[in-house]
C-alpha positions as a Python dict, from the first residue, in 0.01 Angstrom:
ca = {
    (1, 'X'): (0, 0, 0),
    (2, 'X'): (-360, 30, 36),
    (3, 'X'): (-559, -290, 45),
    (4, 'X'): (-957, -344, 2),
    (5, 'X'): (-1095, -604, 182),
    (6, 'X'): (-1357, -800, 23),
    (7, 'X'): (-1633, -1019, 194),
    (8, 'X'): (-1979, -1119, 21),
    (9, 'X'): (-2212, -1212, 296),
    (10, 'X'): (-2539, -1360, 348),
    (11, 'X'): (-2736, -1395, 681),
    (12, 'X'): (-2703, -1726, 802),
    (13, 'X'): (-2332, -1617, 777),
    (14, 'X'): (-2371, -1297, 1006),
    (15, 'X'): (-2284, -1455, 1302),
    (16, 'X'): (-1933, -1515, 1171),
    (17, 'X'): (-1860, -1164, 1097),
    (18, 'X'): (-1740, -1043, 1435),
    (19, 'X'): (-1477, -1273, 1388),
    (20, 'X'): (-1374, -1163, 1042),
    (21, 'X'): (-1405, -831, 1190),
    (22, 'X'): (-1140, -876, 1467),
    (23, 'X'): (-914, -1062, 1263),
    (24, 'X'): (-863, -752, 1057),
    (25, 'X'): (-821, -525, 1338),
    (26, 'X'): (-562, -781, 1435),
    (27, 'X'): (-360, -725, 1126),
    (28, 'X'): (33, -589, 1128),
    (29, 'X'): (-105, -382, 816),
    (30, 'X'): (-304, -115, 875),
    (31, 'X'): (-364, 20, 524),
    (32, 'X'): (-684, -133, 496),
    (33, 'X'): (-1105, -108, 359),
    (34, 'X'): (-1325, -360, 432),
    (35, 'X'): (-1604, -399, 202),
    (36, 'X'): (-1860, -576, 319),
    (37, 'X'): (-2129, -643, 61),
    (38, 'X'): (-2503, -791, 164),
    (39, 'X'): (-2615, -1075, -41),
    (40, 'X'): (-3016, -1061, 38),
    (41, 'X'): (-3200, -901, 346),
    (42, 'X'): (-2991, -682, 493),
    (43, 'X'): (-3104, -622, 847),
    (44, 'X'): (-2951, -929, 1068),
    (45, 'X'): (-2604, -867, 902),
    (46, 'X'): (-2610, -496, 1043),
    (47, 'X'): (-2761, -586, 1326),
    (48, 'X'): (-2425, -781, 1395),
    (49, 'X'): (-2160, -546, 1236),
    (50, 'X'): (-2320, -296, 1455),
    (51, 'X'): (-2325, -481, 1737),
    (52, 'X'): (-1929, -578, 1726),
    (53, 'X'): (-1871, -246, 1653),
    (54, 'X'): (-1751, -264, 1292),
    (55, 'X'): (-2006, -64, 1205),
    (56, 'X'): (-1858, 210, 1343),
    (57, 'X'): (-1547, 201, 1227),
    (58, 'X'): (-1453, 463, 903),
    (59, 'X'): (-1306, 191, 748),
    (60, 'X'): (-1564, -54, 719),
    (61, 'X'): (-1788, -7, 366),
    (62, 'X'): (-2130, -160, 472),
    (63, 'X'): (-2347, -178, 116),
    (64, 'X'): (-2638, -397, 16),
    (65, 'X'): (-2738, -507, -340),
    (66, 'X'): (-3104, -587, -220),
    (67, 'X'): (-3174, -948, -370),
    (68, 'X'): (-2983, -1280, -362),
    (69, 'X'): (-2715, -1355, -624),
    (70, 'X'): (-2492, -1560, -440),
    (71, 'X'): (-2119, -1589, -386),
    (72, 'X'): (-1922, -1439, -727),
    (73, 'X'): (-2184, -1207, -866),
    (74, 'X'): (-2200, -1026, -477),
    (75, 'X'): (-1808, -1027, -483),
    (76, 'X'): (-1770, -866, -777),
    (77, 'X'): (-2045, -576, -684),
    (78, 'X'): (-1803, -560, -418),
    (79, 'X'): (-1510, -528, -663),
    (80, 'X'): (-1695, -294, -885),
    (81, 'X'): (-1681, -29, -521),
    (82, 'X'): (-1285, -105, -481),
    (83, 'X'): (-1039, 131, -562),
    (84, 'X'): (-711, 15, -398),
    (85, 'X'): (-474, -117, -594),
    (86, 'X'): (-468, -448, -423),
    (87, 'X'): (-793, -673, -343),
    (88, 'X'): (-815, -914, -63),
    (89, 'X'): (-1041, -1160, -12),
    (90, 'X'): (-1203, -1316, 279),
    (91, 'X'): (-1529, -1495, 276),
    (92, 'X'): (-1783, -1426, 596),
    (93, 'X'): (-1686, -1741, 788),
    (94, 'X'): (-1325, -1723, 751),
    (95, 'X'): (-1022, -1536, 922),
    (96, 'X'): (-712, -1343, 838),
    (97, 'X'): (-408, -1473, 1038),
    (98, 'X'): (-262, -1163, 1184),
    (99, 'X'): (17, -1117, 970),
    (100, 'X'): (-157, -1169, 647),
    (101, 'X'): (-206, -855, 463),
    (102, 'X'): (160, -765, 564),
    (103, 'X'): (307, -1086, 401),
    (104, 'X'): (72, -1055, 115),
    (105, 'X'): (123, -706, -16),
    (106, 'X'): (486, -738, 21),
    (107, 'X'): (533, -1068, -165),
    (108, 'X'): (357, -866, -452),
    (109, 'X'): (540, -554, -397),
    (110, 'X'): (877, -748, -447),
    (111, 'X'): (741, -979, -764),
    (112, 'X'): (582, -616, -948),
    (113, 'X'): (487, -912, -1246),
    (114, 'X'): (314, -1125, -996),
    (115, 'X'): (-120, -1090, -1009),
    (116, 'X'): (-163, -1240, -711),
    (117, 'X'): (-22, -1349, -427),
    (118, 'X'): (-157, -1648, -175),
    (119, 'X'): (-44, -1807, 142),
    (120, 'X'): (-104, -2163, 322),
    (121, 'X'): (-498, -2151, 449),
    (122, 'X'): (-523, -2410, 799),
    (123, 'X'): (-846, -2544, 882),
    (124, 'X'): (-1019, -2367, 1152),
    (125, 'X'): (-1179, -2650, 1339),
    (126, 'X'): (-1493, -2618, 1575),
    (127, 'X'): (-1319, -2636, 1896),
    (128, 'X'): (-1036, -2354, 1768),
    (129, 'X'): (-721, -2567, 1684),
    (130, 'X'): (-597, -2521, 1344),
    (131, 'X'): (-503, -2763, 1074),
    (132, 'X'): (-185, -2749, 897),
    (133, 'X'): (-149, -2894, 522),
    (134, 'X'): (114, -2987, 320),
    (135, 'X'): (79, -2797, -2),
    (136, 'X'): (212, -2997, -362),
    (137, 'X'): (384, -2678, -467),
    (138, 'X'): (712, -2480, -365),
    (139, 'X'): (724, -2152, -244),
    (140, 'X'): (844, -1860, -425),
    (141, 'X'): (720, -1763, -766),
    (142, 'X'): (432, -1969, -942),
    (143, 'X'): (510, -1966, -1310),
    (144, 'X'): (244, -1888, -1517),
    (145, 'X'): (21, -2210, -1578),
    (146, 'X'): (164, -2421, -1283),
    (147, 'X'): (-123, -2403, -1111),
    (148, 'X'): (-347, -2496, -1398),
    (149, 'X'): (-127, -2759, -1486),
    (150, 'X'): (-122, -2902, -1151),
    (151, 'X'): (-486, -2908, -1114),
    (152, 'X'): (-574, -3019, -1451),
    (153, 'X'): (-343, -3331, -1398),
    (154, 'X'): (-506, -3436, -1057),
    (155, 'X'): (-829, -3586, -1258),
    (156, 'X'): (-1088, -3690, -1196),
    (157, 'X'): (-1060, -3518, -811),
    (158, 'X'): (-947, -3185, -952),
    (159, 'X'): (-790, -3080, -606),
    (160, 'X'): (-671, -2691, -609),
    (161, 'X'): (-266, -2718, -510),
    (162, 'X'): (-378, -2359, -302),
    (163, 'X'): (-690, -2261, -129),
    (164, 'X'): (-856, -2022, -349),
    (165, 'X'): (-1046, -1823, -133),
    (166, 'X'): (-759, -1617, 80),
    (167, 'X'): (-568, -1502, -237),
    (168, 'X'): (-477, -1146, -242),
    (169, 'X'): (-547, -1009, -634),
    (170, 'X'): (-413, -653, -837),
    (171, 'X'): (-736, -535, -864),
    (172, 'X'): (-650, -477, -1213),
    (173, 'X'): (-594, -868, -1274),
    (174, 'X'): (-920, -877, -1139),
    (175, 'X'): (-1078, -644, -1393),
    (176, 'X'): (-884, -775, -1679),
    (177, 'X'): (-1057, -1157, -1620),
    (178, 'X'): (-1395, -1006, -1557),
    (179, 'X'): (-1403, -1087, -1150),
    (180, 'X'): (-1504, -1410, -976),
    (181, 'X'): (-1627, -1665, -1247),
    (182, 'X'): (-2028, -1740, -1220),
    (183, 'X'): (-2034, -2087, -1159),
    (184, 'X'): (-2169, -2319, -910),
    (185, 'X'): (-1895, -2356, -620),
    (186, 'X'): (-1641, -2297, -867),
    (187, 'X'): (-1634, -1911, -882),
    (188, 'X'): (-1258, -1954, -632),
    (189, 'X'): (-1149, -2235, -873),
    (190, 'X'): (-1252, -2068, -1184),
    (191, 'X'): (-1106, -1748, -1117),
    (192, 'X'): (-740, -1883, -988),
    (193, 'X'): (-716, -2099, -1285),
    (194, 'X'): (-778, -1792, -1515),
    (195, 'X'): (-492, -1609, -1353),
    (196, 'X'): (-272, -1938, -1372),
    (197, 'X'): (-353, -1921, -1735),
    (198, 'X'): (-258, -1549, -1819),
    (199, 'X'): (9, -1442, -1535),
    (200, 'X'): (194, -1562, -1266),
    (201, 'X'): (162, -1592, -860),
    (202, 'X'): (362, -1594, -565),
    (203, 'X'): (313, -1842, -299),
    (204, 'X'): (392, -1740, 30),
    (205, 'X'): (576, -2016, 296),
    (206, 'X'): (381, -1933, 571),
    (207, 'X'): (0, -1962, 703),
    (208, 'X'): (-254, -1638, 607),
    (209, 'X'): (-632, -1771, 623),
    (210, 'X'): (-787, -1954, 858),
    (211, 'X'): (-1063, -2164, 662),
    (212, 'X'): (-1315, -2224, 939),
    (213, 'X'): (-1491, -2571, 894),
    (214, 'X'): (-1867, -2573, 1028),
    (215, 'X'): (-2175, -2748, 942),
    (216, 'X'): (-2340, -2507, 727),
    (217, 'X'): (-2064, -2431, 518),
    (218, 'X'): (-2143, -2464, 105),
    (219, 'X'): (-1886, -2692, 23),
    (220, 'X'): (-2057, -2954, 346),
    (221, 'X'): (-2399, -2902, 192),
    (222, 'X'): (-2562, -3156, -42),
    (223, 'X'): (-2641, -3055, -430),
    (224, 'X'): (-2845, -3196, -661),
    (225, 'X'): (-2635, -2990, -931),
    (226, 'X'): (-2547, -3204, -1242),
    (227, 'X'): (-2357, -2943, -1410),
    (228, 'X'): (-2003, -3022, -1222),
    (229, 'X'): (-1800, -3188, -1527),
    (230, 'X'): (-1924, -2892, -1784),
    (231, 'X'): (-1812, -2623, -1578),
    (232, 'X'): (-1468, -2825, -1538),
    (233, 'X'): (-1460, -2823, -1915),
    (234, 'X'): (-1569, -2462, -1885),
    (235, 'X'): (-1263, -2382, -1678),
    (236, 'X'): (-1027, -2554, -1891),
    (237, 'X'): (-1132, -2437, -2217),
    (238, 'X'): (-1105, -2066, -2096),
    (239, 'X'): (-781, -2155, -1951),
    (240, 'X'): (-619, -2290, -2268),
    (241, 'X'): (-738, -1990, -2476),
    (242, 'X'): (-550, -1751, -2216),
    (243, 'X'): (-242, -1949, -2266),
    (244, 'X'): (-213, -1864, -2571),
    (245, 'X'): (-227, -1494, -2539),
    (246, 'X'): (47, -1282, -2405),
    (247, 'X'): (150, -1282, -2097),
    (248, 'X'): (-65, -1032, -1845),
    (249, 'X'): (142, -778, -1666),
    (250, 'X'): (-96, -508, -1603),
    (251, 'X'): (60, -223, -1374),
    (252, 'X'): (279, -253, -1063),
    (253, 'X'): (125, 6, -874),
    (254, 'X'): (-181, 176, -912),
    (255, 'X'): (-321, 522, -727),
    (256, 'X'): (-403, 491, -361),
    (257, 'X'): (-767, 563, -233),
    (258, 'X'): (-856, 939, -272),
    (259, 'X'): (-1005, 1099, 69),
    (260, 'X'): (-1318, 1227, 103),
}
């Protein structure tokens, strides 16, 4: 099944992208797009795509918005060019274990209810070794509102029980909750909970993003944002009205990419 790859980048993320870049070559499934949308100037992230060679490649969708919107409104430009019927996402400075997309696609393949799939995400750490954690949930299917329940419960720290930002989404899921929420740092965390809310998930046993930990990542950056607790409330107000609505099934399958 066709997959489209999404990654909103910025410049002083560029320098990652090679390695985005080869851990998609790397992957046991082949049936996939990147889309790689520009957030701001263009130029430097080009420059690098062209000089790794992804450029090149047929399958790599190079666009560029022209100003800076930041994290959810570039990924869903991004989602607004998809047309597979699966969306996977993979932030600039992150990685794709090699067996990801494989694992992925067929954990949704054999739930056809399931919105989204996701997988344990180890810390990439600066000198390469990778960081294993114990996740509070069980494999196998993620009833609808588990993960919202679980999250909601672990106040006032609000830890996700999944890393948010290697989940693979039916693009029509996607659509249905209006893409990745606009919020400040939350766009992962509001999104996930949203599907919690309306659908369920399947949670993979087995490792599928490698969440690379440098200095100049967002969540290592100081804020002087003050809106943290409303967009909580935010989150969980949304998330309570989709409960009460039925269940979202959406379609099992959708139309591969046309050629040409």
């Amino acid at each position: 099944m066709q997959v489209d790859v999404v990654t909103a980048v910025h410049d002083p993320y560029a320098v990652f992208l090679p390695f985005a870049w080869q851990s998609l070559r790397q992957q046991s499934h082949s049936a996939w797009t990147w889309l790689v949308q520009i957030d701001g100037p263009p130029q430097a992230v080009i420059d690098v795509l062209r000089a790794c060679g992804a450029a090149d490649d047929e399958r790599v969708l190079i666009s560029a918005h022209g100003t800076t919107e930041g994290p959810a409104i570039t990924r869903n430009v991004a989602l607004g060019r998809a047309t597979a019927p699966l969306v996977q996402n993979v932030d600039a400075d992150d990685e794709l274990e090699p067996g990801a997309l494989s694992l992925l696609v067929g954990a949704l393949t054999g739930h056809p209810s399931a919105g989204f799939a996701v997988g344990h995400a180890r810390d990439l750490l600066p000198d390469g070794y990778l960081q294993d954690h114990a996740l509070p949930v069980p494999a196998g299917v993620l009833r609808r509102g588990v993960l919202l329940d679980r999250w909601t419960a672990d106040a006032p720290r609000h830890r996700l029980p999944v890393h948010p930002a290697g989940v693979m989404w039916r693009r029509s899921l996607l659509l249905a909750l209006g893409g990745w929420s606009a919020l400040h740092g939350m766009e992962d965390t509001g999104l996930l909970m949203a599907a919690s809310a309306a659908t369920d998930g399947v949670l993979i046993d087995a490792p599928t993003l490698r969440y690379r930990r440098h200095g100049a990542q967002g969540s290592q950056q100081a804020s002087k944002f003050r809106g943290g607790g409303q967009q909580i409330d935010f989150v969980r107000e949304r998330a309570a009205i989709l409960r009460t609505l039925p269940a979202w099934t959406g379609e099992s399958a959708a139309p591969s990419r046309q050629p040409g």
